[in-house]
Amino acid sequence: MSCLSSALSELYPPKPSFTENDLPDLSSKVYLITGGTSGIGLALAKILYSKNAKVYITSRTDASAEKAAAEIKASVTSGKGEIRYLVIDLSDLSTIAPGVKSFLAQEEVLHTVWFNAGVMNVSKGSVTQQGYELQWGTNVVAHFIMNKLLMPILLSTAQTAPKGSVRVVWVSSDGHIMLSPRGDGIDWQDIGTKKPIGWKGEKGSMTYYGQSKVGNVLLAMELAQRYGNHNIVGVSLNPGHLKTNLQRHSNPIGSTVVSWLMLHDPHLGALTELYAGFSESIGLHNNGAYIIPWGRLGRTRSDIEAGFRDRGTGKKLWDMMEEETKELLFFDD
Ligand SMILES: NC(=O)c1ccc[n+]([C@@H]2O[C@H](COP(=O)([O-])OP(=O)(O)OC[C@H]3O[C@@H](n4cnc5c(N)ncnc54)[C@H](OP(=O)(O)O)[C@@H]3O)[C@@H](O)[C@H]2O)c1
């Protein structure tokens, strides 16, 4: 497939082949979605809840979590689903361990986590509480920490779970292909990590967004290498172009044109995430897969693939993050 036809097929994908109707009853299953208060994450939470799962969403505030929880409950007339929330602000890394700790106090299993929350096109120079470029810090660093803190419960769940059913889903974007620097997909000297090292701030906001989404793809592939032998699947995806609040930081004229031209209902993006979480077309046999809308196997850019395969970019990123975040990878008593 040429680059153009592949881009068009992600903008205007064929009908989904895997939907909520393909899911079994999810009673006794526990799932976690970051950013379940809006857009795709909210739509996914509704689907899982409607199938009787216990669904945790994360939110920056009690108020927005309660509003989302009420909407999720109202979307289903009957059933045994449960919706709970964790208050975590991904742009403040110090809130992650307490949020995960409260999850671990309530649950002994976690069947799949979707690292779905994200920000895009933030104003130049925006930073997280800890001084990371806002998109890198929120989309990548925060989820890396969550993943590390959740790994023990994922590993113990995977010991008795069916093969390939315990998954860590990293929500990327086709922006990782279109917007990131050529080479590894990441400019290692200007990645958005704490100033003054590793963040020159010379790129446009969308380039940093693209890099952050490459980060999500590399972490999924690296997770597959590290944890595949322990029955855990890492998967990344482009959910599709959806009408959500993601455009909130974009210029209003541009985002109106974009939304008129090509934005779909968020439910379709949730189906891409559903496929990544449940389809048997992916699993331990193709661990580290990249999924495209509305649930098909796709490929990342060839230089990003080569970087992972030949230059160890996944390991490089993982090791770098472990070193940078080591003080945040434990729970306070
Ligand atoms: N929409 C698209 O066309 C599209 C295309 C490609 C990829 N994606 C990816 O899909 C994912 C979901 O985005 P969406 O389109 O559903 O956008 P959205 O409607 O803006 O939802 C994003 C979610 O992330 C949460 N979030 C953002 N910053 C956060 C923070 N600091 N702490 C905690 N939560 C935070 C938001 O919570 P608040 O409401 O509190 O901000 C919201 O729940 C993102 O990773 C995005 O990059 C979307």
Tab-separated table of C-alpha atoms and ligand atoms in Angstrom:
chain	number	residue	atom	x	y	z
A	1	MET	CA	0.000	0.000	0.000
A	2	SER	CA	1.377	3.473	-0.874
A	3	CYS	CA	1.831	6.086	1.874
A	4	LEU	CA	-1.109	8.056	0.475
A	5	SER	CA	-3.524	5.149	0.313
A	6	SER	CA	-2.464	3.996	3.757
A	7	ALA	CA	-3.039	7.525	5.169
A	8	LEU	CA	-6.441	7.703	3.442
A	9	SER	CA	-7.432	4.305	4.795
A	10	GLU	CA	-6.704	5.589	8.310
A	11	LEU	CA	-8.681	8.784	7.698
A	12	TYR	CA	-11.641	6.987	6.133
A	13	PRO	CA	-11.372	3.411	7.372
A	14	PRO	CA	-13.539	0.490	6.341
A	15	LYS	CA	-16.369	-0.578	8.684
A	16	PRO	CA	-15.223	-2.068	12.003
A	17	SER	CA	-15.061	-5.847	12.027
A	18	PHE	CA	-14.846	-6.142	15.817
A	19	THR	CA	-17.454	-4.430	17.971
A	20	GLU	CA	-19.037	-4.672	21.402
A	21	ASN	CA	-21.197	-7.468	19.984
A	22	ASP	CA	-18.064	-9.621	19.743
A	23	LEU	CA	-17.279	-9.262	23.449
A	24	PRO	CA	-18.178	-11.942	25.961
A	25	ASP	CA	-19.781	-11.087	29.286
A	26	LEU	CA	-17.045	-9.309	31.307
A	27	SER	CA	-18.361	-9.950	34.824
A	28	SER	CA	-15.486	-10.332	37.332
A	29	LYS	CA	-13.058	-8.612	34.956
A	30	VAL	CA	-11.240	-5.423	36.021
A	31	TYR	CA	-10.086	-2.767	33.545
A	32	LEU	CA	-8.396	0.604	33.868
A	33	ILE	CA	-8.570	3.477	31.373
A	34	THR	CA	-6.613	6.702	31.789
A	35	GLY	CA	-8.567	9.718	30.634
A	36	GLY	CA	-11.973	8.067	30.836
A	37	THR	CA	-13.711	11.380	31.420
A	38	SER	CA	-13.920	12.470	27.795
A	39	GLY	CA	-13.724	11.419	24.162
A	40	ILE	CA	-12.508	7.954	23.266
A	41	GLY	CA	-11.777	6.830	26.831
A	42	LEU	CA	-15.292	7.726	27.929
A	43	ALA	CA	-16.782	5.841	24.966
A	44	LEU	CA	-14.644	2.782	25.772
A	45	ALA	CA	-15.653	2.885	29.447
A	46	LYS	CA	-19.336	2.819	28.383
A	47	ILE	CA	-18.766	-0.309	26.288
A	48	LEU	CA	-16.903	-2.218	29.024
A	49	TYR	CA	-19.431	-1.156	31.650
A	50	SER	CA	-22.292	-2.324	29.447
A	51	LYS	CA	-20.673	-5.782	29.417
A	52	ASN	CA	-20.713	-5.950	33.234
A	53	ALA	CA	-17.003	-5.234	33.798
A	54	LYS	CA	-15.606	-3.317	36.738
A	55	VAL	CA	-14.118	-0.252	35.066
A	56	TYR	CA	-11.718	2.234	36.608
A	57	ILE	CA	-11.229	5.585	34.936
A	58	THR	CA	-8.687	8.203	35.937
A	59	SER	CA	-9.507	11.849	36.246
A	60	ARG	CA	-7.806	15.016	37.407
A	61	THR	CA	-10.662	15.878	39.774
A	62	ASP	CA	-13.454	14.190	41.731
A	63	ALA	CA	-15.976	16.457	40.016
A	64	SER	CA	-15.099	15.462	36.442
A	65	ALA	CA	-14.864	11.776	37.427
A	66	GLU	CA	-18.279	11.858	39.047
A	67	LYS	CA	-19.786	13.582	36.017
A	68	ALA	CA	-18.279	10.949	33.697
A	69	ALA	CA	-19.328	8.086	35.992
A	70	ALA	CA	-22.916	9.376	35.980
A	71	GLU	CA	-22.857	9.564	32.165
A	72	ILE	CA	-21.448	6.026	31.889
A	73	LYS	CA	-24.100	4.636	34.246
A	74	ALA	CA	-26.871	6.467	32.424
A	75	SER	CA	-25.750	4.947	29.104
A	76	VAL	CA	-26.853	1.475	30.204
A	77	THR	CA	-30.360	0.619	31.347
A	78	SER	CA	-29.512	-2.515	33.297
A	79	GLY	CA	-26.538	-4.703	34.116
A	80	LYS	CA	-23.971	-5.537	36.749
A	81	GLY	CA	-21.168	-3.233	35.603
A	82	GLU	CA	-19.298	-1.130	38.130
A	83	ILE	CA	-17.583	2.173	37.572
A	84	ARG	CA	-14.908	3.556	39.897
A	85	TYR	CA	-12.330	6.284	39.544
A	86	LEU	CA	-8.813	7.273	40.585
A	87	VAL	CA	-7.814	10.914	40.898
A	88	ILE	CA	-4.543	11.301	39.009
A	89	ASP	CA	-3.201	14.382	37.249
A	90	LEU	CA	-0.789	13.037	34.670
A	91	SER	CA	0.884	16.432	34.418
A	92	ASP	CA	1.885	16.115	38.066
A	93	LEU	CA	3.870	12.913	38.427
A	94	SER	CA	3.606	13.018	42.219
A	95	THR	CA	-0.127	12.164	41.964
A	96	ILE	CA	0.442	8.858	40.156
A	97	ALA	CA	1.709	6.628	42.983
A	98	PRO	CA	-1.099	7.643	45.378
A	99	GLY	CA	-3.692	6.991	42.637
A	100	VAL	CA	-2.247	3.570	41.794
A	101	LYS	CA	-1.944	2.777	45.508
A	102	SER	CA	-5.647	3.376	45.950
A	103	PHE	CA	-6.353	1.049	42.994
A	104	LEU	CA	-4.145	-1.681	44.503
A	105	ALA	CA	-5.924	-1.321	47.820
A	106	GLN	CA	-9.206	-2.173	46.076
A	107	GLU	CA	-8.206	-4.839	43.550
A	108	GLU	CA	-6.214	-8.052	43.291
A	109	VAL	CA	-6.396	-8.355	39.510
A	110	LEU	CA	-6.114	-6.086	36.502
A	111	HIS	CA	-6.971	-7.641	33.147
A	112	THR	CA	-6.063	-4.806	30.783
A	113	VAL	CA	-5.029	-1.167	31.043
A	114	TRP	CA	-5.490	1.428	28.303
A	115	PHE	CA	-3.038	4.318	28.503
A	116	ASN	CA	-5.438	6.529	26.620
A	117	ALA	CA	-5.228	10.013	28.167
A	118	GLY	CA	-3.370	12.599	26.163
A	119	VAL	CA	-2.910	16.216	25.211
A	120	MET	CA	-2.098	17.669	21.799
A	121	ASN	CA	-0.886	20.926	20.328
A	122	VAL	CA	-0.388	22.689	23.650
A	123	SER	CA	0.995	26.203	23.621
A	124	LYS	CA	4.713	26.390	23.100
A	125	GLY	CA	6.745	26.070	26.278
A	126	SER	CA	3.951	24.449	28.353
A	127	VAL	CA	5.398	22.205	31.024
A	128	THR	CA	4.287	19.657	33.605
A	129	GLN	CA	4.719	20.231	37.337
A	130	GLN	CA	8.094	18.509	37.116
A	131	GLY	CA	9.258	20.581	34.135
A	132	TYR	CA	8.749	18.187	31.222
A	133	GLU	CA	7.387	19.439	27.910
A	134	LEU	CA	3.640	19.020	28.566
A	135	GLN	CA	2.899	16.461	25.837
A	136	TRP	CA	5.973	14.318	26.535
A	137	GLY	CA	5.371	14.469	30.287
A	138	THR	CA	1.629	13.651	30.090
A	139	ASN	CA	1.488	11.224	27.189
A	140	VAL	CA	4.705	9.309	27.846
A	141	VAL	CA	6.446	9.844	31.193
A	142	ALA	CA	3.280	9.662	33.317
A	143	HIS	CA	2.110	6.485	31.602
A	144	PHE	CA	5.552	4.917	31.917
A	145	ILE	CA	5.392	5.434	35.685
A	146	MET	CA	1.845	4.068	35.881
A	147	ASN	CA	2.889	1.056	33.876
A	148	LYS	CA	5.811	0.326	36.206
A	149	LEU	CA	3.627	0.668	39.302
A	150	LEU	CA	0.904	-1.558	37.828
A	151	MET	CA	3.258	-4.240	36.527
A	152	PRO	CA	3.168	-6.439	39.668
A	153	ILE	CA	-0.640	-6.763	39.553
A	154	LEU	CA	-0.575	-7.325	35.779
A	155	LEU	CA	2.056	-10.045	36.200
A	156	SER	CA	0.125	-11.832	38.897
A	157	THR	CA	-3.110	-11.606	36.877
A	158	ALA	CA	-1.290	-12.972	33.828
A	159	GLN	CA	-0.139	-16.073	35.717
A	160	THR	CA	-3.596	-17.616	35.567
A	161	ALA	CA	-5.229	-15.645	32.725
A	162	PRO	CA	-5.785	-17.138	29.246
A	163	LYS	CA	-2.821	-16.702	26.913
A	164	GLY	CA	-2.447	-13.211	25.497
A	165	SER	CA	-5.470	-11.798	27.313
A	166	VAL	CA	-3.685	-9.471	29.755
A	167	ARG	CA	-2.717	-6.380	27.780
A	168	VAL	CA	-1.174	-2.958	28.130
A	169	VAL	CA	-2.585	-0.720	25.410
A	170	TRP	CA	-0.698	2.477	24.534
A	171	VAL	CA	-2.812	4.951	22.621
A	172	SER	CA	-0.653	6.587	19.981
A	173	SER	CA	-1.779	8.395	16.827
A	174	ASP	CA	-1.050	8.492	13.114
A	175	GLY	CA	0.616	11.764	14.154
A	176	HIS	CA	3.526	9.579	15.263
A	177	ILE	CA	4.071	8.780	11.594
A	178	MET	CA	3.254	12.164	10.051
A	179	LEU	CA	4.731	14.582	12.571
A	180	SER	CA	7.778	13.013	14.198
A	181	PRO	CA	11.390	13.571	13.110
A	182	ARG	CA	12.844	11.160	10.548
A	183	GLY	CA	15.387	8.680	11.867
A	184	ASP	CA	14.245	7.154	15.133
A	185	GLY	CA	11.034	9.199	15.292
A	186	ILE	CA	12.566	10.890	18.308
A	187	ASP	CA	15.213	13.580	18.364
A	188	TRP	CA	17.066	12.345	21.433
A	189	GLN	CA	18.679	15.765	21.994
A	190	ASP	CA	15.282	17.499	22.000
A	191	ILE	CA	12.852	15.001	23.370
A	192	GLY	CA	10.938	17.196	25.830
A	193	THR	CA	12.460	15.816	28.966
A	194	LYS	CA	13.472	18.164	31.741
A	195	LYS	CA	15.244	21.355	30.737
A	196	PRO	CA	18.080	22.164	30.227
A	197	ILE	CA	19.026	18.604	29.232
A	198	GLY	CA	17.038	16.979	26.450
A	199	TRP	CA	14.696	19.832	25.600
A	200	LYS	CA	15.791	22.636	23.367
A	201	GLY	CA	12.235	23.804	22.734
A	202	GLU	CA	12.994	24.627	19.109
A	203	LYS	CA	10.345	22.463	17.476
A	204	GLY	CA	6.680	23.234	16.872
A	205	SER	CA	4.196	21.850	19.366
A	206	MET	CA	2.881	19.232	16.925
A	207	THR	CA	6.388	17.821	16.438
A	208	TYR	CA	6.658	17.276	20.183
A	209	TYR	CA	3.196	15.673	20.041
A	210	GLY	CA	4.389	13.367	17.245
A	211	GLN	CA	7.488	12.430	19.254
A	212	SER	CA	5.385	11.680	22.311
A	213	LYS	CA	3.244	9.335	20.229
A	214	VAL	CA	6.394	7.594	18.925
A	215	GLY	CA	7.275	7.170	22.604
A	216	ASN	CA	3.965	5.314	23.104
A	217	VAL	CA	4.661	2.983	20.154
A	218	LEU	CA	8.217	2.213	21.301
A	219	LEU	CA	7.114	1.520	24.868
A	220	ALA	CA	4.461	-0.935	23.641
A	221	MET	CA	7.041	-2.787	21.535
A	222	GLU	CA	9.607	-2.789	24.329
A	223	LEU	CA	7.047	-3.971	26.872
A	224	ALA	CA	6.254	-6.867	24.537
A	225	GLN	CA	9.935	-7.868	24.543
A	226	ARG	CA	10.311	-7.578	28.291
A	227	TYR	CA	7.042	-9.153	29.420
A	228	GLY	CA	5.878	-11.397	26.554
A	229	ASN	CA	7.373	-14.428	28.339
A	230	HIS	CA	5.182	-13.535	31.302
A	231	ASN	CA	1.979	-13.671	29.244
A	232	ILE	CA	1.570	-9.913	28.867
A	233	VAL	CA	0.816	-8.275	25.533
A	234	GLY	CA	1.931	-4.734	24.657
A	235	VAL	CA	0.030	-3.024	21.867
A	236	SER	CA	-0.149	0.505	20.476
A	237	LEU	CA	-2.690	2.083	18.168
A	238	ASN	CA	-3.942	4.967	16.159
A	239	PRO	CA	-7.582	5.287	17.276
A	240	GLY	CA	-8.625	7.223	14.142
A	241	HIS	CA	-9.655	10.838	13.692
A	242	LEU	CA	-12.418	11.490	16.164
A	243	LYS	CA	-14.527	14.438	17.270
A	244	THR	CA	-13.334	14.791	20.859
A	245	ASN	CA	-11.934	17.476	23.130
A	246	LEU	CA	-8.383	16.787	21.945
A	247	GLN	CA	-8.500	19.863	19.722
A	248	ARG	CA	-9.114	22.100	22.737
A	249	HIS	CA	-5.674	23.735	22.481
A	250	SER	CA	-5.817	24.183	18.691
A	251	ASN	CA	-6.699	27.333	16.830
A	252	PRO	CA	-10.534	27.467	16.532
A	253	ILE	CA	-10.666	28.015	12.756
A	254	GLY	CA	-8.234	25.171	12.038
A	255	SER	CA	-9.993	22.752	14.334
A	256	THR	CA	-13.427	23.580	12.870
A	257	VAL	CA	-12.140	22.844	9.365
A	258	VAL	CA	-10.470	19.624	10.534
A	259	SER	CA	-13.575	18.472	12.360
A	260	TRP	CA	-15.773	19.212	9.375
A	261	LEU	CA	-13.474	17.352	7.018
A	262	MET	CA	-12.611	14.195	8.808
A	263	LEU	CA	-13.586	13.692	12.368
A	264	HIS	CA	-15.677	10.674	13.280
A	265	ASP	CA	-17.787	9.682	16.278
A	266	PRO	CA	-15.596	8.797	19.308
A	267	HIS	CA	-17.398	5.457	19.589
A	268	LEU	CA	-15.469	4.330	16.486
A	269	GLY	CA	-12.162	5.210	18.200
A	270	ALA	CA	-13.316	3.185	21.181
A	271	LEU	CA	-13.762	0.233	18.810
A	272	THR	CA	-10.106	0.559	17.767
A	273	GLU	CA	-9.163	0.488	21.449
A	274	LEU	CA	-11.533	-2.434	22.013
A	275	TYR	CA	-9.911	-4.416	19.224
A	276	ALA	CA	-6.466	-3.748	20.720
A	277	GLY	CA	-7.700	-4.924	24.098
A	278	PHE	CA	-9.655	-8.004	23.060
A	279	SER	CA	-9.234	-9.210	19.483
A	280	GLU	CA	-7.618	-12.624	19.171
A	281	SER	CA	-5.949	-11.440	15.963
A	282	ILE	CA	-3.385	-9.972	18.302
A	283	GLY	CA	-1.671	-11.683	21.173
A	284	LEU	CA	1.622	-13.270	22.185
A	285	HIS	CA	2.218	-14.418	18.572
A	286	ASN	CA	2.512	-10.818	17.323
A	287	ASN	CA	3.283	-9.080	20.604
A	288	GLY	CA	4.023	-5.365	20.174
A	289	ALA	CA	1.539	-4.938	17.319
A	290	TYR	CA	0.353	-1.537	16.085
A	291	ILE	CA	-3.385	-1.222	15.378
A	292	ILE	CA	-5.123	1.158	12.991
A	293	PRO	CA	-8.789	2.239	12.752
A	294	TRP	CA	-11.286	0.728	13.394
A	295	GLY	CA	-9.392	-2.382	14.424
A	296	ARG	CA	-6.852	-3.679	11.873
A	297	LEU	CA	-3.208	-4.616	12.060
A	298	GLY	CA	-1.029	-1.754	10.856
A	299	ARG	CA	2.658	-0.839	10.650
A	300	THR	CA	4.611	2.037	12.097
A	301	ARG	CA	6.973	4.060	9.858
A	302	SER	CA	9.845	2.031	8.425
A	303	ASP	CA	12.589	4.148	10.045
A	304	ILE	CA	10.896	3.854	13.461
A	305	GLU	CA	10.629	0.084	12.969
A	306	ALA	CA	14.306	-0.060	11.934
A	307	GLY	CA	15.316	2.066	14.918
A	308	PHE	CA	13.651	-0.391	17.263
A	309	ARG	CA	15.033	-3.448	15.499
A	310	ASP	CA	18.564	-2.297	14.666
A	311	ARG	CA	19.368	0.569	17.020
A	312	GLY	CA	17.604	-0.552	20.204
A	313	THR	CA	15.479	2.598	20.516
A	314	GLY	CA	12.862	0.850	22.668
A	315	LYS	CA	15.470	-0.254	25.195
A	316	LYS	CA	17.119	3.151	25.065
A	317	LEU	CA	13.837	4.908	25.860
A	318	TRP	CA	12.801	2.422	28.557
A	319	ASP	CA	16.193	2.603	30.327
A	320	MET	CA	16.233	6.395	30.073
A	321	MET	CA	12.769	6.632	31.620
A	322	GLU	CA	13.603	4.184	34.378
A	323	GLU	CA	16.635	6.238	35.319
A	324	GLU	CA	14.766	9.555	35.148
A	325	THR	CA	11.737	8.460	37.131
A	326	LYS	CA	13.371	6.144	39.652
A	327	GLU	CA	12.371	8.323	42.593
A	328	LEU	CA	8.707	8.057	41.622
A	329	LEU	CA	8.545	4.298	41.164
A	330	PHE	CA	7.531	3.391	44.696
A	331	PHE	CA	4.707	4.005	47.135
A	332	ASP	CA	5.033	6.181	50.232
A	333	ASP	CA	3.842	4.475	53.400
B	1	LIG	N1	-9.305	12.437	18.732
B	1	LIG	C1	-8.484	12.060	17.784
B	1	LIG	O1	-8.742	12.308	16.601
B	1	LIG	C2	-7.215	11.315	18.111
B	1	LIG	C3	-6.380	10.944	17.055
B	1	LIG	C4	-5.215	10.258	17.336
B	1	LIG	C5	-4.900	9.957	18.648
B	1	LIG	N2	-5.719	10.333	19.664
B	1	LIG	C6	-5.328	9.990	21.048
B	1	LIG	O2	-6.439	9.447	21.721
B	1	LIG	C7	-6.297	9.672	23.119
B	1	LIG	C8	-7.621	10.153	23.706
B	1	LIG	O3	-7.870	11.450	23.221
B	1	LIG	P1	-9.323	12.009	22.899
B	1	LIG	O4	-9.352	12.268	21.466
B	1	LIG	O5	-10.365	11.174	23.513
B	1	LIG	O6	-9.225	13.443	23.611
B	1	LIG	P2	-10.011	14.102	24.816
B	1	LIG	O7	-11.476	14.094	24.585
B	1	LIG	O8	-9.345	15.413	25.031
B	1	LIG	O9	-9.707	13.125	26.030
B	1	LIG	C9	-8.424	13.102	26.617
B	1	LIG	C10	-8.517	12.539	28.008
B	1	LIG	O10	-7.208	12.655	28.604
B	1	LIG	C11	-7.341	13.299	29.856
B	1	LIG	N3	-6.170	14.068	30.244
B	1	LIG	C12	-5.516	15.012	29.530
B	1	LIG	N4	-4.534	15.549	30.288
B	1	LIG	C13	-4.586	14.923	31.487
B	1	LIG	C14	-3.855	15.051	32.687
B	1	LIG	N5	-2.866	15.915	32.833
B	1	LIG	N6	-4.183	14.264	33.718
B	1	LIG	C15	-5.195	13.384	33.623
B	1	LIG	N7	-5.938	13.215	32.515
B	1	LIG	C16	-5.628	13.989	31.466
B	1	LIG	C17	-8.533	14.237	29.677
B	1	LIG	O11	-9.002	14.640	30.936
B	1	LIG	P3	-9.507	16.152	31.130
B	1	LIG	O12	-10.863	16.176	30.531
B	1	LIG	O13	-9.446	16.364	32.600
B	1	LIG	O14	-8.541	17.039	30.389
B	1	LIG	C18	-9.483	13.337	28.906
B	1	LIG	O15	-10.157	12.450	29.778
B	1	LIG	C19	-5.137	10.648	23.284
B	1	LIG	O16	-3.999	9.927	23.721
B	1	LIG	C20	-4.922	11.181	21.885
B	1	LIG	O17	-3.593	11.572	21.651
B	1	LIG	C21	-6.877	11.003	19.425
